[in-house]
N, CA, C and O atoms as a DFTB+ gen file, in Angstrom:
476 C
 N C O
     1  1     120.100     114.093      81.352
     2  2     120.441     114.274      82.745
     3  2     120.819     115.725      82.983
     4  3     121.508     116.335      82.166
     5  1     120.368     116.278      84.101
     6  2     120.688     117.656      84.415
     7  2     122.052     117.729      85.079
     8  3     122.534     116.739      85.630
     9  1     122.677     118.905      85.028
    10  2     123.993     119.065      85.631
    11  2     123.893     119.363      87.121
    12  3     124.871     119.179      87.847
    13  1     122.758     119.810      87.585
    14  2     122.584     120.125      88.999
    15  2     121.722     119.063      89.671
    16  3     120.792     118.518      89.076
    17  1     122.054     118.791      90.910
    18  2     121.281     117.838      91.696
    19  2     119.838     118.307      91.808
    20  3     119.571     119.481      92.061
    21  1     118.922     117.382      91.617
    22  2     117.502     117.666      91.828
    23  2     117.155     117.262      93.260
    24  3     117.546     116.189      93.722
    25  1     116.429     118.116      93.948
    26  2     115.967     117.847      95.295
    27  2     114.453     117.703      95.220
    28  3     113.757     118.618      94.781
    29  1     113.953     116.565      95.646
    30  2     112.539     116.244      95.506
    31  2     111.914     116.121      96.893
    32  3     112.390     115.358      97.734
    33  1     110.855     116.873      97.121
    34  2     110.067     116.762      98.349
    35  2     108.702     116.205      97.972
    36  3     108.126     116.589      96.955
    37  1     108.191     115.302      98.794
    38  2     106.902     114.684      98.492
    39  2     106.107     114.450      99.769
    40  3     106.641     114.448     100.878
    41  1     104.794     114.252      99.564
    42  2     103.892     114.003     100.689
    43  2     103.093     112.732     100.431
    44  3     102.645     112.468      99.315
    45  1     102.932     111.962     101.488
    46  2     102.082     110.777     101.481
    47  2     101.225     110.806     102.742
    48  3     101.602     111.407     103.748
    49  1     100.084     110.157     102.678
    50  2      99.213     110.068     103.852
    51  2      98.943     108.599     104.156
    52  3      98.424     107.856     103.323
    53  1      99.309     108.206     105.364
    54  2      99.098     106.836     105.830
    55  2      97.835     106.817     106.682
    56  3      97.569     107.744     107.447
    57  1      97.069     105.752     106.538
    58  2      95.889     105.590     107.377
    59  2      96.337     105.591     108.840
    60  3      97.178     104.781     109.228
    61  1      95.784     106.490     109.649
    62  2      96.256     106.597     111.041
    63  2      96.241     105.272     111.796
    64  3      97.133     105.011     112.604
    65  1      95.248     104.444     111.544
    66  2      95.168     103.173     112.251
    67  2      96.246     102.179     111.800
    68  3      96.443     101.149     112.444
    69  1      96.936     102.477     110.709
    70  2      97.992     101.601     110.199
    71  2      99.383     102.206     110.376
    72  3     100.373     101.623     109.934
    73  1      99.461     103.359     111.013
    74  2     100.727     104.075     111.119
    75  2     101.792     103.278     111.866
    76  3     102.939     103.228     111.422
    77  1     101.442     102.659     112.983
    78  2     102.440     101.900     113.744
    79  2     103.053     100.796     112.895
    80  3     104.267     100.594     112.929
    81  1     102.242     100.090     112.147
    82  2     102.759      99.015     111.294
    83  2     103.591      99.585     110.145
    84  3     104.618      99.010     109.784
    85  1     103.165     100.696     109.575
    86  2     103.944     101.348     108.521
    87  2     105.337     101.692     109.043
    88  3     106.342     101.416     108.388
    89  1     105.383     102.290     110.210
    90  2     106.667     102.686     110.790
    91  2     107.514     101.456     111.128
    92  3     108.731     101.482     110.947
    93  1     106.898     100.396     111.608
    94  2     107.631      99.166     111.900
    95  2     108.278      98.615     110.639
    96  3     109.417      98.150     110.684
    97  1     107.572      98.659     109.517
    98  2     108.104      98.128     108.259
    99  2     109.229      98.981     107.684
   100  3     109.936      98.556     106.770
   101  1     109.388     100.170     108.218
   102  2     110.470     101.044     107.769
   103  2     111.641     101.062     108.748
   104  3     112.567     101.856     108.584
   105  1     111.613     100.212     109.747
   106  2     112.675     100.205     110.747
   107  2     113.143      98.788     111.044
   108  3     112.764      98.216     112.065
   109  1     113.950      98.221     110.178
   110  2     114.518      98.772     108.949
   111  2     113.749      98.322     107.709
   112  3     112.981      97.361     107.751
   113  1     113.970      99.028     106.619
   114  2     113.486      98.604     105.302
   115  2     114.356      97.427     104.863
   116  3     115.546      97.374     105.174
   117  1     113.756      96.495     104.145
   118  2     114.506      95.322     103.669
   119  2     115.721      95.750     102.845
   120  3     115.628      96.677     102.040
   121  1     116.855      95.082     103.040
   122  2     118.095      95.454     102.331
   123  2     117.950      95.488     100.814
   124  3     118.526      96.367     100.174
   125  1     117.205      94.567     100.220
   126  2     117.068      94.571      98.756
   127  2     116.325      95.806      98.262
   128  3     116.585      96.273      97.153
   129  1     115.406      96.346      99.059
   130  2     114.719      97.575      98.662
   131  2     115.636      98.781      98.847
   132  3     115.630      99.700      98.027
   133  1     116.418      98.779      99.916
   134  2     117.399      99.853     100.096
   135  2     118.363      99.888      98.913
   136  3     118.698     100.960      98.408
   137  1     118.806      98.714      98.476
   138  2     119.713      98.641      97.329
   139  2     119.057      99.183      96.062
   140  3     119.713      99.863      95.273
   141  1     117.770      98.892      95.854
   142  2     117.069      99.389      94.660
   143  2     116.923     100.906      94.691
   144  3     117.088     101.571      93.668
   145  1     116.617     101.448      95.853
   146  2     116.513     102.908      95.966
   147  2     117.849     103.541      95.597
   148  3     117.896     104.494      94.819
   149  1     118.927     103.015      96.151
   150  2     120.257     103.551      95.841
   151  2     120.592     103.364      94.365
   152  3     121.129     104.274      93.733
   153  1     120.279     102.187      93.807
   154  2     120.575     101.919      92.395
   155  2     119.787     102.842      91.467
   156  3     120.221     103.112      90.348
   157  1     118.643     103.323      91.921
   158  2     117.830     104.231      91.102
   159  2     118.452     105.620      90.998
   160  3     118.026     106.438      90.183
   161  1     119.452     105.879      91.819
   162  2     120.104     107.190      91.804
   163  2     119.624     108.133      92.893
   164  3     120.038     109.291      92.944
   165  1     118.751     107.641      93.765
   166  2     118.287     108.485      94.870
   167  2     119.279     108.397      96.020
   168  3     119.827     107.335      96.317
   169  1     119.493     109.535      96.653
   170  2     120.395     109.586      97.805
   171  2     119.865     110.642      98.782
   172  3     118.967     111.421      98.461
   173  1     120.444     110.640      99.970
   174  2     120.030     111.585     101.007
   175  2     118.511     111.529     101.185
   176  3     117.843     112.559     101.275
   177  1     117.987     110.316     101.234
   178  2     116.544     110.044     101.227
   179  2     116.049     109.926     102.661
   180  3     116.575     109.133     103.442
   181  1     115.052     110.704     102.999
   182  2     114.442     110.664     104.329
   183  2     112.932     110.774     104.204
   184  3     112.416     111.375     103.262
   185  1     112.228     110.184     105.171
   186  2     110.782     110.351     105.313
   187  2     110.541     110.788     106.751
   188  3     111.089     110.207     107.688
   189  1     109.714     111.819     106.917
   190  2     109.406     112.369     108.230
   191  2     107.912     112.233     108.498
   192  3     107.095     112.412     107.595
   193  1     107.560     111.918     109.735
   194  2     106.147     111.866     110.127
   195  2     105.769     113.202     110.743
   196  3     106.367     113.628     111.731
   197  1     104.773     113.864     110.158
   198  2     104.321     115.167     110.645
   199  2     103.240     115.054     111.716
   200  3     102.910     116.034     112.385
   201  1     102.696     113.855     111.869
   202  2     101.607     113.631     112.805
   203  2     100.355     113.215     112.060
   204  3     100.151     113.600     110.909
   205  1      99.528     112.439     112.709
   206  2      98.254     112.036     112.132
   207  2      98.361     111.220     110.854
   208  3      97.402     111.147     110.086
   209  1      99.511     110.606     110.617
   210  2      99.692     109.797     109.421
   211  2     100.211     110.557     108.214
   212  3     100.410     109.966     107.152
   213  1     100.432     111.853     108.356
   214  2     100.970     112.625     107.230
   215  2     102.493     112.513     107.216
   216  3     103.162     112.747     108.223
   217  1     103.019     112.149     106.052
   218  2     104.449     111.963     105.869
   219  2     104.968     112.946     104.835
   220  3     104.290     113.233     103.849
   221  1     106.166     113.460     105.057
   222  2     106.866     114.268     104.073
   223  2     108.211     113.601     103.844
   224  3     108.914     113.245     104.790
   225  1     108.555     113.438     102.583
   226  2     109.821     112.818     102.238
   227  2     110.673     113.747     101.410
   228  3     110.196     114.730     100.844
   229  1     111.951     113.408     101.352
   230  2     112.920     114.194     100.602
   231  2     114.001     113.266     100.093
   232  3     114.431     112.351     100.795
   233  1     114.441     113.508      98.862
   234  2     115.629     112.832      98.352
   235  2     116.280     113.710      97.301
   236  3     115.682     114.654      96.783
   237  1     117.519     113.372      97.004
   238  2     118.269     114.036      95.946
   239  2     118.568     113.016      94.867
   240  3     118.697     111.823      95.140
   241  1     118.678     113.496      93.642
   242  2     119.024     112.647      92.513
   243  2     119.574     113.522      91.395
   244  3     119.337     114.729      91.366
   245  1     120.296     112.917      90.495
   246  2     120.787     113.664      89.342
   247  2     119.756     113.714      88.225
   248  3     119.799     114.611      87.383
   249  1     118.828     112.756      88.208
   250  2     117.834     112.677      87.136
   251  2     116.601     111.964      87.680
   252  3     116.544     110.735      87.702
   253  1     115.618     112.742      88.118
   254  2     114.455     112.138      88.756
   255  2     113.650     111.280      87.786
   256  3     113.111     110.248      88.185
   257  1     113.557     111.683      86.532
   258  2     112.818     110.872      85.552
   259  2     113.474     109.500      85.409
   260  3     112.776     108.488      85.344
   261  1     114.801     109.454      85.361
   262  2     115.501     108.170      85.255
   263  2     115.315     107.346      86.528
   264  3     115.157     106.127      86.463
   265  1     115.332     108.002      87.671
   266  2     115.101     107.309      88.940
   267  2     113.705     106.699      88.977
   268  3     113.531     105.543      89.365
   269  1     112.714     107.488      88.570
   270  2     111.329     106.993      88.517
   271  2     111.221     105.796      87.582
   272  3     110.583     104.797      87.915
   273  1     111.839     105.898      86.420
   274  2     111.773     104.812      85.440
   275  2     112.444     103.548      85.971
   276  3     111.932     102.443      85.790
   277  1     113.577     103.715      86.620
   278  2     114.271     102.557      87.184
   279  2     113.370     101.834      88.181
   280  3     113.202     100.617      88.104
   281  1     112.792     102.585      89.117
   282  2     111.938     101.962      90.134
   283  2     110.658     101.391      89.526
   284  3     110.159     100.365      89.988
   285  1     110.126     102.045      88.500
   286  2     108.907     101.546      87.844
   287  2     109.144     100.175      87.210
   288  3     108.222      99.365      87.116
   289  1     110.376      99.916      86.776
   290  2     110.668      98.633      86.127
   291  2     111.258      97.603      87.089
   292  3     111.533      96.472      86.687
   293  1     111.451      97.971      88.324
   294  2     112.076      97.084      89.306
   295  2     111.060      96.123      89.915
   296  3     110.039      96.552      90.452
   297  1     111.339      94.826      89.830
   298  2     110.474      93.823      90.465
   299  2     110.509      93.949      91.985
   300  3     109.488      93.765      92.648
   301  1     111.675      94.261      92.534
   302  2     111.804      94.444      93.982
   303  2     110.928      95.608      94.440
   304  3     110.187      95.479      95.415
   305  1     111.008      96.740      93.745
   306  2     110.201      97.908      94.108
   307  2     108.713      97.634      93.918
   308  3     107.893      98.084      94.718
   309  1     108.359      96.901      92.866
   310  2     106.951      96.572      92.628
   311  2     106.387      95.749      93.791
   312  3     105.269      95.990      94.244
   313  1     107.163      94.784      94.265
   314  2     106.702      93.972      95.411
   315  2     106.554      94.835      96.662
   316  3     105.559      94.738      97.380
   317  1     107.543      95.671      96.912
   318  2     107.493      96.554      98.088
   319  2     106.291      97.483      98.017
   320  3     105.544      97.615      98.987
   321  1     106.106      98.123      96.875
   322  2     104.997      99.062      96.729
   323  2     103.645      98.363      96.833
   324  3     102.699      98.943      97.367
   325  1     103.533      97.149      96.343
   326  2     102.284      96.389      96.478
   327  2     101.995      96.100      97.951
   328  3     100.844      96.157      98.386
   329  1     103.032      95.793      98.708
   330  2     102.854      95.557     100.145
   331  2     102.491      96.834     100.888
   332  3     101.735      96.787     101.858
   333  1     103.014      97.967     100.453
   334  2     102.777      99.244     101.125
   335  2     101.451      99.893     100.713
   336  3     100.919     100.715     101.459
   337  1     100.915      99.547      99.557
   338  2      99.724     100.208      99.024
   339  2      98.557     100.279     100.019
   340  3      97.915     101.327     100.103
   341  1      98.255      99.222     100.771
   342  2      97.107      99.303     101.692
   343  2      97.258     100.339     102.802
   344  3      96.275     100.688     103.455
   345  1      98.462     100.831     103.023
   346  2      98.700     101.788     104.103
   347  2      98.274     103.204     103.753
   348  3      98.029     104.012     104.650
   349  1      98.182     103.520     102.469
   350  2      98.035     104.909     102.056
   351  2      96.585     105.347     101.857
   352  3      95.731     104.571     101.427
   353  1      96.338     106.609     102.185
   354  2      95.065     107.274     101.906
   355  2      95.189     108.025     100.585
   356  3      96.243     108.588     100.291
   357  1      94.140     108.038      99.800
   358  2      94.046     108.873      98.588
   359  2      95.273     108.752      97.699
   360  3      95.831     109.761      97.265
   361  1      95.692     107.538      97.429
   362  2      96.867     107.321      96.593
   363  2      96.443     106.624      95.304
   364  3      95.918     105.511      95.336
   365  1      96.671     107.281      94.176
   366  2      96.394     106.678      92.878
   367  2      97.688     106.085      92.338
   368  3      98.608     106.825      91.988
   369  1      97.768     104.797      92.268
   370  2      98.973     104.151      91.772
   371  2     100.001     103.965      92.861
   372  3      99.742     104.204      94.040
   373  1     101.173     103.534      92.441
   374  2     102.267     103.271      93.375
   375  2     102.764     104.562      94.006
   376  3     102.906     105.580      93.329
   377  1     103.027     104.514      95.299
   378  2     103.489     105.701      96.019
   379  2     104.798     106.232      95.453
   380  3     105.006     107.444      95.408
   381  1     105.690     105.329      95.017
   382  2     106.978     105.800      94.498
   383  2     106.850     106.453      93.134
   384  3     107.799     107.075      92.655
   385  1     105.689     106.323      92.499
   386  2     105.476     106.891      91.175
   387  2     104.483     108.047      91.163
   388  3     104.464     108.839      90.221
   389  1     103.661     108.149      92.202
   390  2     102.579     109.131      92.121
   391  2     102.407     109.988      93.372
   392  3     101.368     110.628      93.532
   393  1     103.391     110.018      94.253
   394  2     103.281     110.861      95.439
   395  2     103.193     112.328      95.006
   396  3     103.766     112.731      93.993
   397  1     102.476     113.095      95.784
   398  2     102.384     114.534      95.537
   399  2     103.755     115.162      95.784
   400  3     104.361     114.934      96.831
   401  1     104.244     115.946      94.835
   402  2     105.544     116.603      94.986
   403  2     105.365     118.112      95.050
   404  3     104.307     118.644      94.716
   405  1     106.422     118.790      95.486
   406  2     106.346     120.227      95.737
   407  2     107.542     120.936      95.111
   408  3     108.650     120.401      95.108
   409  1     107.323     122.143      94.581
   410  2     108.443     122.895      94.005
   411  2     109.367     123.419      95.103
   412  3     108.921     123.823      96.177
   413  1     110.638     123.401      94.811
   414  2     111.612     123.948      95.748
   415  2     111.550     125.479      95.695
   416  3     111.515     126.068      94.615
   417  1     111.537     126.102      96.847
   418  2     111.468     127.552      96.953
   419  2     112.825     128.149      97.301
   420  3     113.166     129.234      96.830
   421  1     113.586     127.459      98.106
   422  2     114.857     127.987      98.590
   423  2     115.825     126.836      98.829
   424  3     115.446     125.796      99.368
   425  1     117.075     127.029      98.426
   426  2     118.147     126.081      98.718
   427  2     119.393     126.895      99.023
   428  3     119.919     127.588      98.153
   429  1     119.857     126.810     100.248
   430  2     120.959     127.630     100.727
   431  2     122.202     127.522      99.854
   432  3     122.737     128.539      99.412
   433  1     122.663     126.309      99.602
   434  2     123.913     126.134      98.867
   435  2     123.833     126.701      97.452
   436  3     124.801     127.294      96.974
   437  1     122.700     126.530      96.776
   438  2     122.543     127.076      95.422
   439  2     122.622     128.597      95.430
   440  3     123.269     129.198      94.573
   441  1     121.961     129.210      96.399
   442  2     121.974     130.667      96.460
   443  2     123.333     131.204      96.875
   444  3     123.765     132.248      96.385
   445  1     124.012     130.501      97.774
   446  2     125.364     130.924      98.142
   447  2     126.296     130.850      96.940
   448  3     127.078     131.773      96.708
   449  1     126.225     129.757      96.166
   450  2     127.055     129.621      94.962
   451  2     126.791     130.768      93.987
   452  3     127.721     131.364      93.444
   453  1     125.515     131.066      93.776
   454  2     125.145     132.135      92.833
   455  2     125.633     133.492      93.342
   456  3     126.153     134.299      92.570
   457  1     125.466     133.736      94.629
   458  2     125.886     135.019      95.195
   459  2     127.405     135.184      95.111
   460  3     127.901     136.269      94.807
   461  1     128.125     134.121      95.378
   462  2     129.593     134.182      95.324
   463  2     130.100     134.308      93.899
   464  3     131.142     134.920      93.661
   465  1     129.373     133.736      92.949
   466  2     129.770     133.830      91.541
   467  2     129.627     135.265      91.028
   468  3     130.366     135.680      90.136
   469  1     128.680     136.021      91.589
   470  2     128.450     137.408      91.183
   471  2     129.558     138.329      91.677
   472  3     129.789     139.388      91.092
   473  1     130.233     137.944      92.729
   474  2     131.265     138.811      93.340
   475  2     132.632     138.559      92.770
   476  3     133.599     139.203      93.177
């Protein structure tokens, strides 16, 4: 486990013709799936719609590999992901395991801490 919080950004693409139903299923997400996400160690989790079915998500965790492993072994998450699979474009495998991720370029609090430590 790392000592610093990991911030993970990811992208998913939903079939535009299925977007309304995708959004309906996320408002609200079933309580047992919310509990599994939290139990996996993910927090501050959001998904944003950019338009045209493109989604960008973000979450924080102390250990993303452990979070991924927890969800990969979860029966609740497996059922949810199986239900969600038909919504996605160009997705190989479960969305919670194979979404495209992006490197962090800037984080205000980390840079402020580093700058203050130098002074």
